[in-house]
Amino acid sequence: MSEPAKAPRRLAAPLERRGADWIYRSPQSGPTGGPPGGSGRGDKHGAGGIERIEAFFHGAGYAMHRHDTYAIGRTLAGVQSFRYRGSLRHSLPGGTMVLHPDEPHDGQAGTGEGFRYRMVYVDPALFQQALGGKPLPFVHGGLSNDPRLFAATENLLRSMDRAMDPLEQDDGLYELATALDAAAGTRPVRRPVDYAAARRAREYLLASLEHTVTLDELAAAAGRDRWSLSHDFRALFGTSPHRYLTMRRLDLVRQLALAGMPLADASAASGFSDQSHMTRHFKRAWGVAPAQWLNMLGATSPATR
């Protein structure tokens, strides 16, 4: 989708406070072909192969165009209208937009209040790799109310103001690929599971709490290709590699904090980029902030200050 205005520095103010149209490109999102801010396809691993944006338009957003990536996202506020495959569609908050590669579409506000949305642009080769070489899934109509697909976009479309951890991004891509495949009605295919490889991956994660881990790095340590390993790990341990690593890091944070280490130091020692990064994951895991958790336990240490 073409770029009509420079992105602002700050995200998500109410619609009525907006002045000009804007596009915000998430930090260190990999370049892809076609969407706003992109220039070329880029590397298909790590940060490459995807781009994440948030945007706001008062009226006409972009003319009819097409690009060679999937565009998958959510309308956050307002009505987002677009012409796609011969019909005028209207996207509202709560659903998921799925625009397929090489399909012409435009975009404009459906009401006078404008619209705000978030979108992730994904190289289709990444989905095909994640699905084991299956044909690309196709969701008809450009809109879906499938709750599996909506949930699967969450990891890739939240926290737009920071770069994603490489393993977190790959987990999100795998979840989105499988949800997209399910929403398209593709029949599931049973895939063999390699327990030894998944166990090696788990052991590698446990030894790597203090540094960044990529799915490629994990696959090399496990002796299994990256997407098969992601499937195996979920099947055998009930969670994704990134989620498993995050929970073990949070376990270490709790251990260190209870021993009296300040939360900022405990965050750094446990592999988080900073205390706010750790706190976001802590609240997602247990529903309370770490300082509140310590206070509820009656801990009296420098960590609670």
Short mmCIF file of C-alpha atoms in Angstrom, two decimals:
data_model
loop_
_atom_site.label_atom_id
_atom_site.label_comp_id
_atom_site.label_asym_id
_atom_site.label_seq_id
_atom_site.Cartn_x
_atom_site.Cartn_y
_atom_site.Cartn_z
CA MET A 1 0.00 0.00 0.00
CA SER A 2 1.48 3.35 -1.02
CA GLU A 3 2.79 5.91 1.49
CA PRO A 4 0.98 9.28 1.44
CA ALA A 5 2.45 10.80 4.60
CA LYS A 6 5.39 10.55 6.98
CA ALA A 7 4.88 8.49 10.13
CA PRO A 8 4.52 10.29 13.44
CA ARG A 9 6.69 9.46 16.41
CA ARG A 10 3.79 8.59 18.71
CA LEU A 11 1.11 5.91 18.38
CA ALA A 12 -2.61 5.69 18.78
CA ALA A 13 -4.24 8.93 19.87
CA PRO A 14 -8.05 9.21 19.50
CA LEU A 15 -9.30 9.75 15.96
CA GLU A 16 -10.66 13.22 16.61
CA ARG A 17 -7.21 14.46 17.67
CA ARG A 18 -5.52 13.54 14.44
CA GLY A 19 -4.35 16.23 12.06
CA ALA A 20 -2.67 14.78 8.98
CA ASP A 21 -2.76 11.25 7.63
CA TRP A 22 0.20 9.21 8.86
CA ILE A 23 1.96 5.86 8.69
CA TYR A 24 4.12 4.45 11.49
CA ARG A 25 6.60 1.71 10.56
CA SER A 26 7.58 -0.58 13.42
CA PRO A 27 11.30 -0.49 14.30
CA GLN A 28 13.58 -2.93 12.49
CA SER A 29 10.76 -4.49 10.53
CA GLY A 30 12.23 -6.26 7.54
CA PRO A 31 11.68 -4.70 4.10
CA THR A 32 9.22 -6.36 1.74
CA GLY A 33 7.98 -5.56 -1.71
CA GLY A 34 5.11 -3.12 -1.93
CA PRO A 35 3.77 -1.94 1.43
CA PRO A 36 4.40 1.52 2.86
CA GLY A 37 8.00 2.20 3.70
CA GLY A 38 9.24 -0.98 2.02
CA SER A 39 11.91 -1.23 -0.64
CA GLY A 40 12.66 -4.66 -1.96
CA ARG A 41 12.00 -8.09 -0.53
CA GLY A 42 14.97 -8.48 1.77
CA ASP A 43 16.16 -11.47 3.75
CA LYS A 44 13.44 -14.02 4.52
CA HIS A 45 14.82 -14.90 7.96
CA GLY A 46 15.10 -12.97 11.22
CA ALA A 47 13.76 -9.46 10.69
CA GLY A 48 13.51 -9.91 6.91
CA GLY A 49 10.45 -10.98 4.99
CA ILE A 50 7.92 -9.04 7.09
CA GLU A 51 7.00 -5.42 7.73
CA ARG A 52 4.64 -4.08 10.41
CA ILE A 53 2.83 -0.75 10.23
CA GLU A 54 0.13 1.29 11.93
CA ALA A 55 -1.62 4.00 9.90
CA PHE A 56 -4.42 6.56 9.99
CA PHE A 57 -6.32 8.12 7.07
CA HIS A 58 -9.10 10.71 7.10
CA GLY A 59 -10.50 9.94 3.65
CA ALA A 60 -8.90 8.40 0.58
CA GLY A 61 -5.90 6.38 1.66
CA TYR A 62 -4.37 4.81 -1.42
CA ALA A 63 -5.31 4.16 -5.03
CA MET A 64 -5.78 0.73 -6.62
CA HIS A 65 -2.49 -1.18 -6.42
CA ARG A 66 -1.09 -4.62 -5.68
CA HIS A 67 2.03 -6.08 -4.08
CA ASP A 68 3.66 -9.49 -3.89
CA THR A 69 3.19 -10.03 -0.15
CA TYR A 70 0.31 -11.07 2.06
CA ALA A 71 -1.21 -8.08 3.88
CA ILE A 72 -2.90 -9.23 7.09
CA GLY A 73 -4.22 -6.90 9.75
CA ARG A 74 -6.94 -5.27 11.81
CA THR A 75 -8.98 -2.11 11.69
CA LEU A 76 -8.53 -0.51 15.12
CA ALA A 77 -11.04 2.34 14.78
CA GLY A 78 -13.49 3.64 12.19
CA VAL A 79 -14.60 1.91 9.00
CA GLN A 80 -11.92 0.83 6.52
CA SER A 81 -13.39 0.41 3.03
CA PHE A 82 -11.56 -1.15 0.10
CA ARG A 83 -12.25 -2.61 -3.32
CA TYR A 84 -11.01 -6.18 -3.60
CA ARG A 85 -11.77 -8.96 -6.09
CA GLY A 86 -14.65 -7.08 -7.69
CA SER A 87 -16.50 -5.96 -4.55
CA LEU A 88 -16.42 -3.11 -2.04
CA ARG A 89 -15.52 -4.44 1.41
CA HIS A 90 -15.87 -2.76 4.81
CA SER A 91 -13.52 -3.72 7.64
CA LEU A 92 -14.58 -3.01 11.24
CA PRO A 93 -12.76 -3.53 14.54
CA GLY A 94 -12.88 -7.17 15.66
CA GLY A 95 -12.25 -8.84 12.31
CA THR A 96 -9.16 -9.69 10.29
CA MET A 97 -8.21 -8.41 6.84
CA VAL A 98 -6.43 -10.90 4.56
CA LEU A 99 -5.23 -9.47 1.24
CA HIS A 100 -3.46 -12.02 -0.90
CA PRO A 101 -0.32 -11.47 -2.99
CA ASP A 102 -0.85 -9.88 -6.40
CA GLU A 103 -4.54 -9.05 -5.74
CA PRO A 104 -5.43 -5.42 -6.68
CA HIS A 105 -7.02 -3.33 -3.91
CA ASP A 106 -7.41 0.26 -2.76
CA GLY A 107 -8.37 1.83 0.56
CA GLN A 108 -10.41 4.71 1.96
CA ALA A 109 -12.42 5.76 5.01
CA GLY A 110 -15.97 4.42 5.10
CA THR A 111 -17.16 7.33 7.27
CA GLY A 112 -16.17 10.94 7.86
CA GLU A 113 -14.21 10.06 11.01
CA GLY A 114 -11.40 8.27 9.20
CA PHE A 115 -9.90 4.91 10.09
CA ARG A 116 -6.86 3.53 11.88
CA TYR A 117 -5.39 0.09 11.30
CA ARG A 118 -2.41 -2.18 11.84
CA MET A 119 -1.02 -4.47 9.18
CA VAL A 120 1.74 -7.02 8.81
CA TYR A 121 3.13 -7.70 5.34
CA VAL A 122 4.55 -11.21 4.93
CA ASP A 123 6.60 -12.76 2.15
CA PRO A 124 4.44 -15.71 0.97
CA ALA A 125 7.54 -17.93 0.89
CA LEU A 126 7.64 -17.72 4.70
CA PHE A 127 4.12 -19.13 4.98
CA GLN A 128 4.89 -21.89 2.51
CA GLN A 129 8.01 -22.86 4.44
CA ALA A 130 6.10 -22.84 7.74
CA LEU A 131 3.40 -25.07 6.22
CA GLY A 132 5.90 -27.60 4.92
CA GLY A 133 5.60 -26.72 1.25
CA LYS A 134 1.79 -26.87 1.09
CA PRO A 135 0.01 -24.57 -1.41
CA LEU A 136 -0.55 -21.05 -0.11
CA PRO A 137 -3.83 -20.73 1.86
CA PHE A 138 -6.50 -18.51 0.34
CA VAL A 139 -9.18 -16.73 2.38
CA HIS A 140 -11.93 -15.48 0.06
CA GLY A 141 -13.35 -11.98 0.28
CA GLY A 142 -10.51 -10.15 2.01
CA LEU A 143 -12.19 -10.32 5.45
CA SER A 144 -12.44 -13.06 8.06
CA ASN A 145 -14.26 -13.41 11.38
CA ASP A 146 -12.41 -16.63 12.24
CA PRO A 147 -11.34 -16.30 15.91
CA ARG A 148 -8.26 -18.47 15.30
CA LEU A 149 -6.98 -16.05 12.71
CA PHE A 150 -7.75 -13.00 14.86
CA ALA A 151 -5.90 -14.52 17.83
CA ALA A 152 -2.93 -15.48 15.66
CA THR A 153 -2.37 -11.89 14.56
CA GLU A 154 -1.99 -10.70 18.15
CA ASN A 155 1.72 -11.39 18.61
CA LEU A 156 2.70 -9.72 15.35
CA LEU A 157 0.44 -6.66 15.70
CA ARG A 158 1.01 -5.63 19.31
CA SER A 159 3.94 -3.64 20.75
CA MET A 160 4.46 -1.78 17.48
CA ASP A 161 6.81 0.69 19.12
CA ARG A 162 9.59 -1.87 19.60
CA ALA A 163 11.46 -4.35 17.44
CA MET A 164 10.38 -7.95 17.87
CA ASP A 165 12.73 -10.54 19.27
CA PRO A 166 13.72 -12.85 16.35
CA LEU A 167 12.36 -15.99 18.03
CA GLU A 168 9.17 -14.14 18.99
CA GLN A 169 8.71 -13.08 15.36
CA ASP A 170 9.21 -16.61 14.03
CA ASP A 171 6.75 -17.98 16.58
CA GLY A 172 4.22 -15.39 15.47
CA LEU A 173 4.75 -16.26 11.82
CA TYR A 174 4.23 -19.97 12.48
CA GLU A 175 1.03 -19.32 14.44
CA LEU A 176 -0.28 -17.01 11.72
CA ALA A 177 0.57 -19.49 8.95
CA THR A 178 -1.25 -22.37 10.65
CA ALA A 179 -4.26 -20.20 11.54
CA LEU A 180 -4.45 -18.88 7.98
CA ASP A 181 -4.31 -22.44 6.68
CA ALA A 182 -7.12 -23.48 9.04
CA ALA A 183 -9.26 -20.44 8.18
CA ALA A 184 -8.87 -21.26 4.49
CA GLY A 185 -10.38 -24.69 5.14
CA THR A 186 -7.30 -26.66 4.16
CA ARG A 187 -7.40 -30.27 5.34
CA PRO A 188 -4.81 -30.93 8.07
CA VAL A 189 -1.88 -33.18 7.24
CA ARG A 190 -0.29 -35.37 9.91
CA ARG A 191 3.40 -34.59 10.26
CA PRO A 192 6.00 -36.79 11.97
CA VAL A 193 7.42 -35.51 15.26
CA ASP A 194 11.11 -35.69 16.20
CA TYR A 195 11.27 -35.91 20.00
CA ALA A 196 15.07 -36.00 20.17
CA ALA A 197 15.34 -32.77 18.17
CA ALA A 198 12.72 -31.04 20.32
CA ARG A 199 14.52 -32.14 23.49
CA ARG A 200 17.83 -30.79 22.17
CA ALA A 201 16.09 -27.50 21.39
CA ARG A 202 14.67 -27.30 24.91
CA GLU A 203 18.10 -27.96 26.43
CA TYR A 204 19.61 -25.27 24.21
CA LEU A 205 16.97 -22.76 25.33
CA LEU A 206 17.61 -23.53 28.99
CA ALA A 207 21.31 -22.82 28.43
CA SER A 208 20.57 -19.58 26.56
CA LEU A 209 18.46 -17.51 28.94
CA GLU A 210 20.84 -14.57 28.89
CA HIS A 211 21.14 -13.98 25.14
CA THR A 212 18.95 -13.62 22.06
CA VAL A 213 18.06 -16.87 20.29
CA THR A 214 16.86 -17.13 16.69
CA LEU A 215 14.85 -20.01 15.28
CA ASP A 216 17.64 -20.70 12.77
CA GLU A 217 20.15 -20.94 15.62
CA LEU A 218 17.81 -23.22 17.56
CA ALA A 219 17.22 -25.42 14.51
CA ALA A 220 20.97 -25.81 13.98
CA ALA A 221 21.43 -26.88 17.60
CA ALA A 222 18.53 -29.35 17.33
CA GLY A 223 19.45 -30.77 13.93
CA ARG A 224 15.99 -30.12 12.50
CA ASP A 225 14.69 -27.57 9.99
CA ARG A 226 13.27 -24.46 11.62
CA TRP A 227 9.56 -24.87 10.86
CA SER A 228 9.45 -28.62 11.56
CA LEU A 229 11.17 -27.92 14.87
CA SER A 230 8.59 -25.25 15.71
CA HIS A 231 5.82 -27.80 15.04
CA ASP A 232 7.58 -30.54 17.04
CA PHE A 233 8.21 -28.29 20.04
CA ARG A 234 4.55 -27.29 20.28
CA ALA A 235 3.37 -30.88 19.86
CA LEU A 236 5.66 -32.24 22.58
CA PHE A 237 5.92 -29.42 25.11
CA GLY A 238 2.58 -27.67 24.67
CA THR A 239 3.97 -24.23 23.87
CA SER A 240 6.15 -22.44 21.35
CA PRO A 241 9.94 -22.13 21.66
CA HIS A 242 9.69 -18.40 22.30
CA ARG A 243 6.98 -18.78 24.93
CA TYR A 244 8.99 -21.53 26.65
CA LEU A 245 12.12 -19.35 26.70
CA THR A 246 10.17 -16.34 27.97
CA MET A 247 8.63 -18.31 30.84
CA ARG A 248 12.01 -19.69 31.91
CA ARG A 249 13.40 -16.15 31.86
CA LEU A 250 10.49 -14.99 34.00
CA ASP A 251 11.17 -17.84 36.43
CA LEU A 252 14.72 -16.53 36.75
CA VAL A 253 13.47 -12.96 37.27
CA ARG A 254 11.26 -14.12 40.14
CA GLN A 255 14.10 -16.10 41.69
CA LEU A 256 16.51 -13.17 41.52
CA ALA A 257 13.94 -10.62 42.70
CA LEU A 258 13.01 -12.73 45.70
CA ALA A 259 16.71 -12.93 46.54
CA GLY A 260 16.79 -9.12 46.69
CA MET A 261 18.05 -8.13 43.26
CA PRO A 262 16.42 -4.94 41.87
CA LEU A 263 14.00 -5.64 39.05
CA ALA A 264 16.03 -3.71 36.48
CA ASP A 265 19.09 -5.84 37.23
CA ALA A 266 17.05 -9.04 37.36
CA SER A 267 15.58 -8.21 33.95
CA ALA A 268 19.00 -7.73 32.38
CA ALA A 269 20.41 -10.87 34.03
CA SER A 270 17.49 -12.90 32.68
CA GLY A 271 17.84 -11.91 29.04
CA PHE A 272 15.22 -9.15 28.74
CA SER A 273 16.14 -5.96 26.90
CA ASP A 274 15.03 -3.80 29.86
CA GLN A 275 12.66 -3.76 32.83
CA SER A 276 9.66 -2.55 30.82
CA HIS A 277 10.15 -5.43 28.35
CA MET A 278 10.20 -7.89 31.25
CA THR A 279 7.18 -6.27 32.90
CA ARG A 280 5.05 -6.63 29.75
CA HIS A 281 5.75 -10.36 29.64
CA PHE A 282 5.33 -10.75 33.41
CA LYS A 283 1.85 -9.20 33.30
CA ARG A 284 0.87 -11.38 30.34
CA ALA A 285 1.97 -14.47 32.26
CA TRP A 286 0.50 -13.72 35.71
CA GLY A 287 -1.81 -10.74 35.34
CA VAL A 288 0.05 -8.46 37.79
CA ALA A 289 3.16 -6.30 37.62
CA PRO A 290 6.29 -7.82 39.18
CA ALA A 291 6.55 -5.18 41.93
CA GLN A 292 2.91 -5.82 42.86
CA TRP A 293 3.57 -9.56 42.91
CA LEU A 294 6.52 -9.07 45.27
CA ASN A 295 4.46 -6.84 47.55
CA MET A 296 1.66 -9.40 47.69
CA LEU A 297 4.20 -12.02 48.75
CA GLY A 298 5.35 -9.71 51.51
CA ALA A 299 8.84 -9.42 50.08
CA THR A 300 10.86 -6.61 51.63
CA SER A 301 13.88 -6.16 49.43
CA PRO A 302 15.44 -3.56 47.12
CA ALA A 303 13.59 -5.27 44.26
CA THR A 304 10.27 -3.82 45.42
CA ARG A 305 11.46 -0.22 45.35
#
